[in-house]
mmCIF file of C-alpha atoms in Angstrom:
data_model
loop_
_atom_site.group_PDB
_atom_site.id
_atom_site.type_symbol
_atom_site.label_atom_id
_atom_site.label_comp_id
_atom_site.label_asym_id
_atom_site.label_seq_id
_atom_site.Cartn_x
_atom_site.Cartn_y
_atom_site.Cartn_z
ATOM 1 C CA UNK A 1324 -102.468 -91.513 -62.718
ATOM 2 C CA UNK A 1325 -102.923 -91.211 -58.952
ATOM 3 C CA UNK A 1326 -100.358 -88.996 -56.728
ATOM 4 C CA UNK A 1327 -100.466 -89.872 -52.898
ATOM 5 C CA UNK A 1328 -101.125 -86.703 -50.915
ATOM 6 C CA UNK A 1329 -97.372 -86.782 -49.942
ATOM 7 C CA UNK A 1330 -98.603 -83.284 -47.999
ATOM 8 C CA UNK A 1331 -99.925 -85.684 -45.518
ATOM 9 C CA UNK A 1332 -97.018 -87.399 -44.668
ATOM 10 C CA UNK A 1333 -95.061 -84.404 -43.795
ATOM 11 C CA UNK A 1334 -98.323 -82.638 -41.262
ATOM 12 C CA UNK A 1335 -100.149 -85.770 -39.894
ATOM 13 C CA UNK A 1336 -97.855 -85.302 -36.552
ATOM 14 C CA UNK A 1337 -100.364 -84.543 -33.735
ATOM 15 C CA UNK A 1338 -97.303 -82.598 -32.592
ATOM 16 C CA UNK A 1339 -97.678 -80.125 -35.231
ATOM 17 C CA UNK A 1340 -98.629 -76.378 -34.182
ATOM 18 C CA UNK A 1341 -100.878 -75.692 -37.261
ATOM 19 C CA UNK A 1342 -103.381 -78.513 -35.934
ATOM 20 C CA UNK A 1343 -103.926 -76.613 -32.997
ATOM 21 C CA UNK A 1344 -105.072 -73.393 -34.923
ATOM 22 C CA UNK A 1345 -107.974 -71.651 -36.085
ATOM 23 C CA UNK A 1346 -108.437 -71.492 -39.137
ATOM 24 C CA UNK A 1347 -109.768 -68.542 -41.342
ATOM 25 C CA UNK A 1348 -112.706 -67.649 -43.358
ATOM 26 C CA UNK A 1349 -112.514 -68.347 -46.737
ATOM 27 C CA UNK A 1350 -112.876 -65.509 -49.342
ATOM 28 C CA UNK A 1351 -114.412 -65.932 -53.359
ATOM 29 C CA UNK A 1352 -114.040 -67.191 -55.991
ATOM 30 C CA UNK A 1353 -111.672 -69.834 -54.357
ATOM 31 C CA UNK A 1354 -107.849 -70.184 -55.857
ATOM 32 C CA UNK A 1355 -107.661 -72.717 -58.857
ATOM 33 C CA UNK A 1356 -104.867 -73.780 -56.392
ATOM 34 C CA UNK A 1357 -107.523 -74.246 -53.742
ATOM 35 C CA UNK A 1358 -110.174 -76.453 -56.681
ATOM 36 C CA UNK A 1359 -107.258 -78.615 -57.554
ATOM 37 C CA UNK A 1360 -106.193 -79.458 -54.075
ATOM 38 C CA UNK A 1361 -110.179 -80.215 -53.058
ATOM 39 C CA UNK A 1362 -110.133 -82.239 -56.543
ATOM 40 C CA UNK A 1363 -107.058 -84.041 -54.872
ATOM 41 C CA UNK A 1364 -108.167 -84.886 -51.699
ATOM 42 C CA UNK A 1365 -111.466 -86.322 -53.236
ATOM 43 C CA UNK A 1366 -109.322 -89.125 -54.692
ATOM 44 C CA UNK A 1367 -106.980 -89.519 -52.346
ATOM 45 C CA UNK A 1368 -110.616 -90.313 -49.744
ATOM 46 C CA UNK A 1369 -111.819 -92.167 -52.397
ATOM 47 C CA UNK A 1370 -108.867 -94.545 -53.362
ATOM 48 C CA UNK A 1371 -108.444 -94.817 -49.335
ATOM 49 C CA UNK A 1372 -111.413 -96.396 -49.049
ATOM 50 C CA UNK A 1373 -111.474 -98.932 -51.954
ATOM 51 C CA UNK A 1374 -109.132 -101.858 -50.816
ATOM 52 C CA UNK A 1375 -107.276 -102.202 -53.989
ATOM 53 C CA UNK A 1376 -106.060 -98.781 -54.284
ATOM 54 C CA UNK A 1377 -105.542 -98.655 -50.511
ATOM 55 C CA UNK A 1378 -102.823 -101.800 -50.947
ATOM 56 C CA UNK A 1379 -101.436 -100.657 -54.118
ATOM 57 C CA UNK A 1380 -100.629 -96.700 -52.703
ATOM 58 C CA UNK A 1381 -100.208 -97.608 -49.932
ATOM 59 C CA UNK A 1382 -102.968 -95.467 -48.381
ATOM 60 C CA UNK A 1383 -104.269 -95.156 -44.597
ATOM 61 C CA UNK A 1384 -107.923 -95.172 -44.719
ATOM 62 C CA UNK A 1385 -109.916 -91.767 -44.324
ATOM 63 C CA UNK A 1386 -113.274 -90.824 -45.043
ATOM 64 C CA UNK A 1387 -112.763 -86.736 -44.498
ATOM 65 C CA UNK A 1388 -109.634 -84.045 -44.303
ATOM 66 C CA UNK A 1389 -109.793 -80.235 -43.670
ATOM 67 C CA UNK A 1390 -107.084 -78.107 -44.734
ATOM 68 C CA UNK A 1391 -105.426 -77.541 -41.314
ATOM 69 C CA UNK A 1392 -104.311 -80.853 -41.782
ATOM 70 C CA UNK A 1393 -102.359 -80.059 -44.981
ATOM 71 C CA UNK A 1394 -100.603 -77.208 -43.225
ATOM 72 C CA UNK A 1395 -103.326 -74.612 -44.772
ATOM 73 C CA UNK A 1396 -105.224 -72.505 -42.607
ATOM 74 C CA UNK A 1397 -108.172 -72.674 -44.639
ATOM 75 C CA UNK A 1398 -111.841 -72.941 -43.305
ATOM 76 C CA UNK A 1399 -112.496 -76.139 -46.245
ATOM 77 C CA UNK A 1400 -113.314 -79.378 -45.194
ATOM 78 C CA UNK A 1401 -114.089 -82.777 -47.499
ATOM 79 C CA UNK A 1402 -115.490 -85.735 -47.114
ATOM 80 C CA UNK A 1403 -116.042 -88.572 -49.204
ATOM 81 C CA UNK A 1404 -118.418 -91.052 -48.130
ATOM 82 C CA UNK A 1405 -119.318 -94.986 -49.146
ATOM 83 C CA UNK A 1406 -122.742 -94.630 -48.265
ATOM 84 C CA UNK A 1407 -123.011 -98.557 -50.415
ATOM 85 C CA UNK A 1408 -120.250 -100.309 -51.569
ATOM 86 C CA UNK A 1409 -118.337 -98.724 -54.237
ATOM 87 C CA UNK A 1410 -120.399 -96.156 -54.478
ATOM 88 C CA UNK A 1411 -119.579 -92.228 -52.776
ATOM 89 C CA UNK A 1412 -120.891 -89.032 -52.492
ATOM 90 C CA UNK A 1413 -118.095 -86.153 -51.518
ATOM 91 C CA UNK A 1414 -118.809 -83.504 -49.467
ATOM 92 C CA UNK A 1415 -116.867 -80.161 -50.364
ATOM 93 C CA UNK A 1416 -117.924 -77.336 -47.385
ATOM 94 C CA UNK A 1417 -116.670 -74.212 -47.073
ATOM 95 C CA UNK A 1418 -117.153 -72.219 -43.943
ATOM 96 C CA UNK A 1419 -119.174 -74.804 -42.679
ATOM 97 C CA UNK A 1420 -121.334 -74.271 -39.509
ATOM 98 C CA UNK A 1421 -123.206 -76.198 -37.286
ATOM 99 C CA UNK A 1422 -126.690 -74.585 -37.251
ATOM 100 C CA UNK A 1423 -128.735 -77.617 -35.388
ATOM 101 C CA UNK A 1424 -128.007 -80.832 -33.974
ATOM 102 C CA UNK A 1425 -129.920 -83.512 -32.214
ATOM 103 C CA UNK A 1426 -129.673 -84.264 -28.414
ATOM 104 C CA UNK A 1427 -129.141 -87.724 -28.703
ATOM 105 C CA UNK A 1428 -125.451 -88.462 -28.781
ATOM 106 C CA UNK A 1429 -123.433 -91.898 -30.246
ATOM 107 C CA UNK A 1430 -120.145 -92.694 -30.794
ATOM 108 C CA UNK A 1431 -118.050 -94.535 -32.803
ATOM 109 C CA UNK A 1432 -118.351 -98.212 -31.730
ATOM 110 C CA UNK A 1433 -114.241 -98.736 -32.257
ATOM 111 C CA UNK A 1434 -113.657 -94.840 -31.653
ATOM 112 C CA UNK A 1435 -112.487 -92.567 -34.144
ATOM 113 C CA UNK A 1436 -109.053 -92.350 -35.860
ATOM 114 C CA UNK A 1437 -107.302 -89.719 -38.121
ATOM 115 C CA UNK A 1438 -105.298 -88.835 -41.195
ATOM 116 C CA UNK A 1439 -103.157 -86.415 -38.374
ATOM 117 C CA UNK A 1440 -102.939 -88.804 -35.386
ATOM 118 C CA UNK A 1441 -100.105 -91.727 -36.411
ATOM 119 C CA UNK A 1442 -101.237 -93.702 -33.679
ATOM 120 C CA UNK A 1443 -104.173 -95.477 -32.037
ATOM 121 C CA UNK A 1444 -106.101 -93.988 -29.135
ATOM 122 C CA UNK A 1445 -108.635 -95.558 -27.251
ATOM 123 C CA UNK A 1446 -111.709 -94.140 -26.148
ATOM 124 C CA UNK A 1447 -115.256 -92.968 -27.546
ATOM 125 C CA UNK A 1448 -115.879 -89.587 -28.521
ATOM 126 C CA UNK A 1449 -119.909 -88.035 -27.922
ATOM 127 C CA UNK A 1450 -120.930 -86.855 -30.893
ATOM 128 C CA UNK A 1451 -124.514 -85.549 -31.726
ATOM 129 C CA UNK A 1452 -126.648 -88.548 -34.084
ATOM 130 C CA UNK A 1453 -127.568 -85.979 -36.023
ATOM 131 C CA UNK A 1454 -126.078 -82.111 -37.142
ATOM 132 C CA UNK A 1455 -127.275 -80.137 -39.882
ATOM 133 C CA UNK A 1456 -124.178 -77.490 -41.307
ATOM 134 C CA UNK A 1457 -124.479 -74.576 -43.636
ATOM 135 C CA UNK A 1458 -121.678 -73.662 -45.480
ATOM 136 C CA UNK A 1459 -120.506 -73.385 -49.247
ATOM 137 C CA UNK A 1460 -119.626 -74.659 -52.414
ATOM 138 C CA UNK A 1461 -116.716 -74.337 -54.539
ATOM 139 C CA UNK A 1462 -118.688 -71.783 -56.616
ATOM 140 C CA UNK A 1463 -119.659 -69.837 -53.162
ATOM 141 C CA UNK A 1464 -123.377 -70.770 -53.825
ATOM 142 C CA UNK A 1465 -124.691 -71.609 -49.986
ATOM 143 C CA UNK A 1466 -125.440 -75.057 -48.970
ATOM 144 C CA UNK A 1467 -127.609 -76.783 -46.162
ATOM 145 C CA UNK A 1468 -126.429 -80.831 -45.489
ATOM 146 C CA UNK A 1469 -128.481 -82.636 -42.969
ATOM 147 C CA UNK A 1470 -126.331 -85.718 -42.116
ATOM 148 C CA UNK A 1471 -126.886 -88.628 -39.313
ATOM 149 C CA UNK A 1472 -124.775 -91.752 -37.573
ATOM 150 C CA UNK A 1473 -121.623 -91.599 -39.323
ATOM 151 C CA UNK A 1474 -121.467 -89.026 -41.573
ATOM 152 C CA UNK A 1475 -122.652 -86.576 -38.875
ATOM 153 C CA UNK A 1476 -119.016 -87.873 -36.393
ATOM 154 C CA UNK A 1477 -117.585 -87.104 -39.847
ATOM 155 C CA UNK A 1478 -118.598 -83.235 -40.289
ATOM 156 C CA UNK A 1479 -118.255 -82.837 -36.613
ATOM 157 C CA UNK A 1480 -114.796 -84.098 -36.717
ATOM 158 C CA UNK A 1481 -114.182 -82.646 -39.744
ATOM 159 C CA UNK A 1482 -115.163 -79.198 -38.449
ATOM 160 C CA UNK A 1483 -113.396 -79.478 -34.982
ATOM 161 C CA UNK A 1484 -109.941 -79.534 -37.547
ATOM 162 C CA UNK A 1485 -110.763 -75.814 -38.332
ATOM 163 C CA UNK A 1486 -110.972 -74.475 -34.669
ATOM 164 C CA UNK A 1487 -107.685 -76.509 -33.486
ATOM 165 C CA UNK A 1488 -109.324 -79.233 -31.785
ATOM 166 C CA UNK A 1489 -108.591 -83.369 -32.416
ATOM 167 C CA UNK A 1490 -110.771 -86.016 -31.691
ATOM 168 C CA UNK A 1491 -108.929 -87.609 -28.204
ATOM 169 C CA UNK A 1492 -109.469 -83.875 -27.031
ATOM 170 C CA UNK A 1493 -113.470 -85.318 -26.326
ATOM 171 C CA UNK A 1494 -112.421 -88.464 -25.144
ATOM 172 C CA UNK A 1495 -113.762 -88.506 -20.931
ATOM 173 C CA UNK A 1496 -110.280 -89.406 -18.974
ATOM 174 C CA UNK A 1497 -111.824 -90.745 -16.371
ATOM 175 C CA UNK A 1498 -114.177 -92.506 -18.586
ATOM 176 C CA UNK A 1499 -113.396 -93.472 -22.049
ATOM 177 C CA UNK A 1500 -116.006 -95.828 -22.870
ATOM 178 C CA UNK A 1501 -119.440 -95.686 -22.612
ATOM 179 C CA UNK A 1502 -122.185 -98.346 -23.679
ATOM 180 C CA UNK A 1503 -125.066 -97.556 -25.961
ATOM 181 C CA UNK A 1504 -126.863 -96.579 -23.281
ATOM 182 C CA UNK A 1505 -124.541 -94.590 -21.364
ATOM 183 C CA UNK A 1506 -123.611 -92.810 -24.460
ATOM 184 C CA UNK A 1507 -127.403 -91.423 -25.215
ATOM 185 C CA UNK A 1508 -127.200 -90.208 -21.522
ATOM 186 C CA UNK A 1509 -124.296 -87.396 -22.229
#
């Protein structure tokens, strides 16, 4: 039986305080608290993204959530992707880091939204094509994940959730859309 992440409900405010903090390392072996809320948000992602499930629980579509945005000042961050239809790979980091990324920047062609921002908000945000992050598993063993286009605007979003920062804090003001070409010029 699926339980909606009713946690979300109460913190997705872009008013709330916690979203603007920095989070903190993560110590292990993580909490069995900590596995079964990672375990949650994997099918909460996942169920988000099918169209059925997304009707039925009445679900707002997301592809990633860090802790900060359950109201836990954790340094985790997951991601579940549909890299082919129906099909998913999640992404469970913990500590992650940036360690590379390309120069070439893109954006999301309809800009980005979030499981923490209840409203629309116009505007492209530069992210690097490609970022490679180091981090951890839920064991502690160390992990490297080399990720491109869409899953890398993931992990950097994902990631900016841990140091306080939301995606409309990238967006230009005095220019909040770029074309293709403008965007590879940031």
């Amino acid at each position: 039986m699926f339980k909606k992440l009713d946690i979300i409900d109460d913190i997705n405010k872009n008013e709330n305080k916690l979203l603007r903090s920095i989070s903190k390392e993560v110590t292990f072996p993580l909490s069995k608290e900590d596995k079964e809320i990672i375990e949650h948000i994997i099918k909460h992602l996942t169920y988000s993204q099918i169209e059925e499930y997304e009707k039925k629980y009445d679900l707002r579509p997301g592809m990633g959530l860090a802790f900060p945005q359950l109201g836990i000042l954790k340094r985790i961050i997951v991601i579940v992707d549909e890299y082919e239809e129906g099909k998913f790979e999640n992404y469970v980091v913990i500590n992650p880091e940036i360690v590379s990324n390309s120069k070439e920047m893109i954006a999301a062609d309809a800009g980005e939204g979030c499981l923490s921002v209840n409203r629309e908000i116009e505007g492209h945000v530069p992210r690097f094509a490609r970022v490679t992050v180091e981090g951890y598993d839920i064991d502690g063993n160390k992990i490297k994940i080399r990720a491109r286009e869409e899953l890398s605007i993931a992990f950097q979003h994902e990631i900016d959730h841990l140091n306080g920062i939301l995606f409309y804090d990238r967006i230009n003001k005095d220019k909040p859309f770029y074309s293709d070409y403008e965007i590879r010029l940031i």
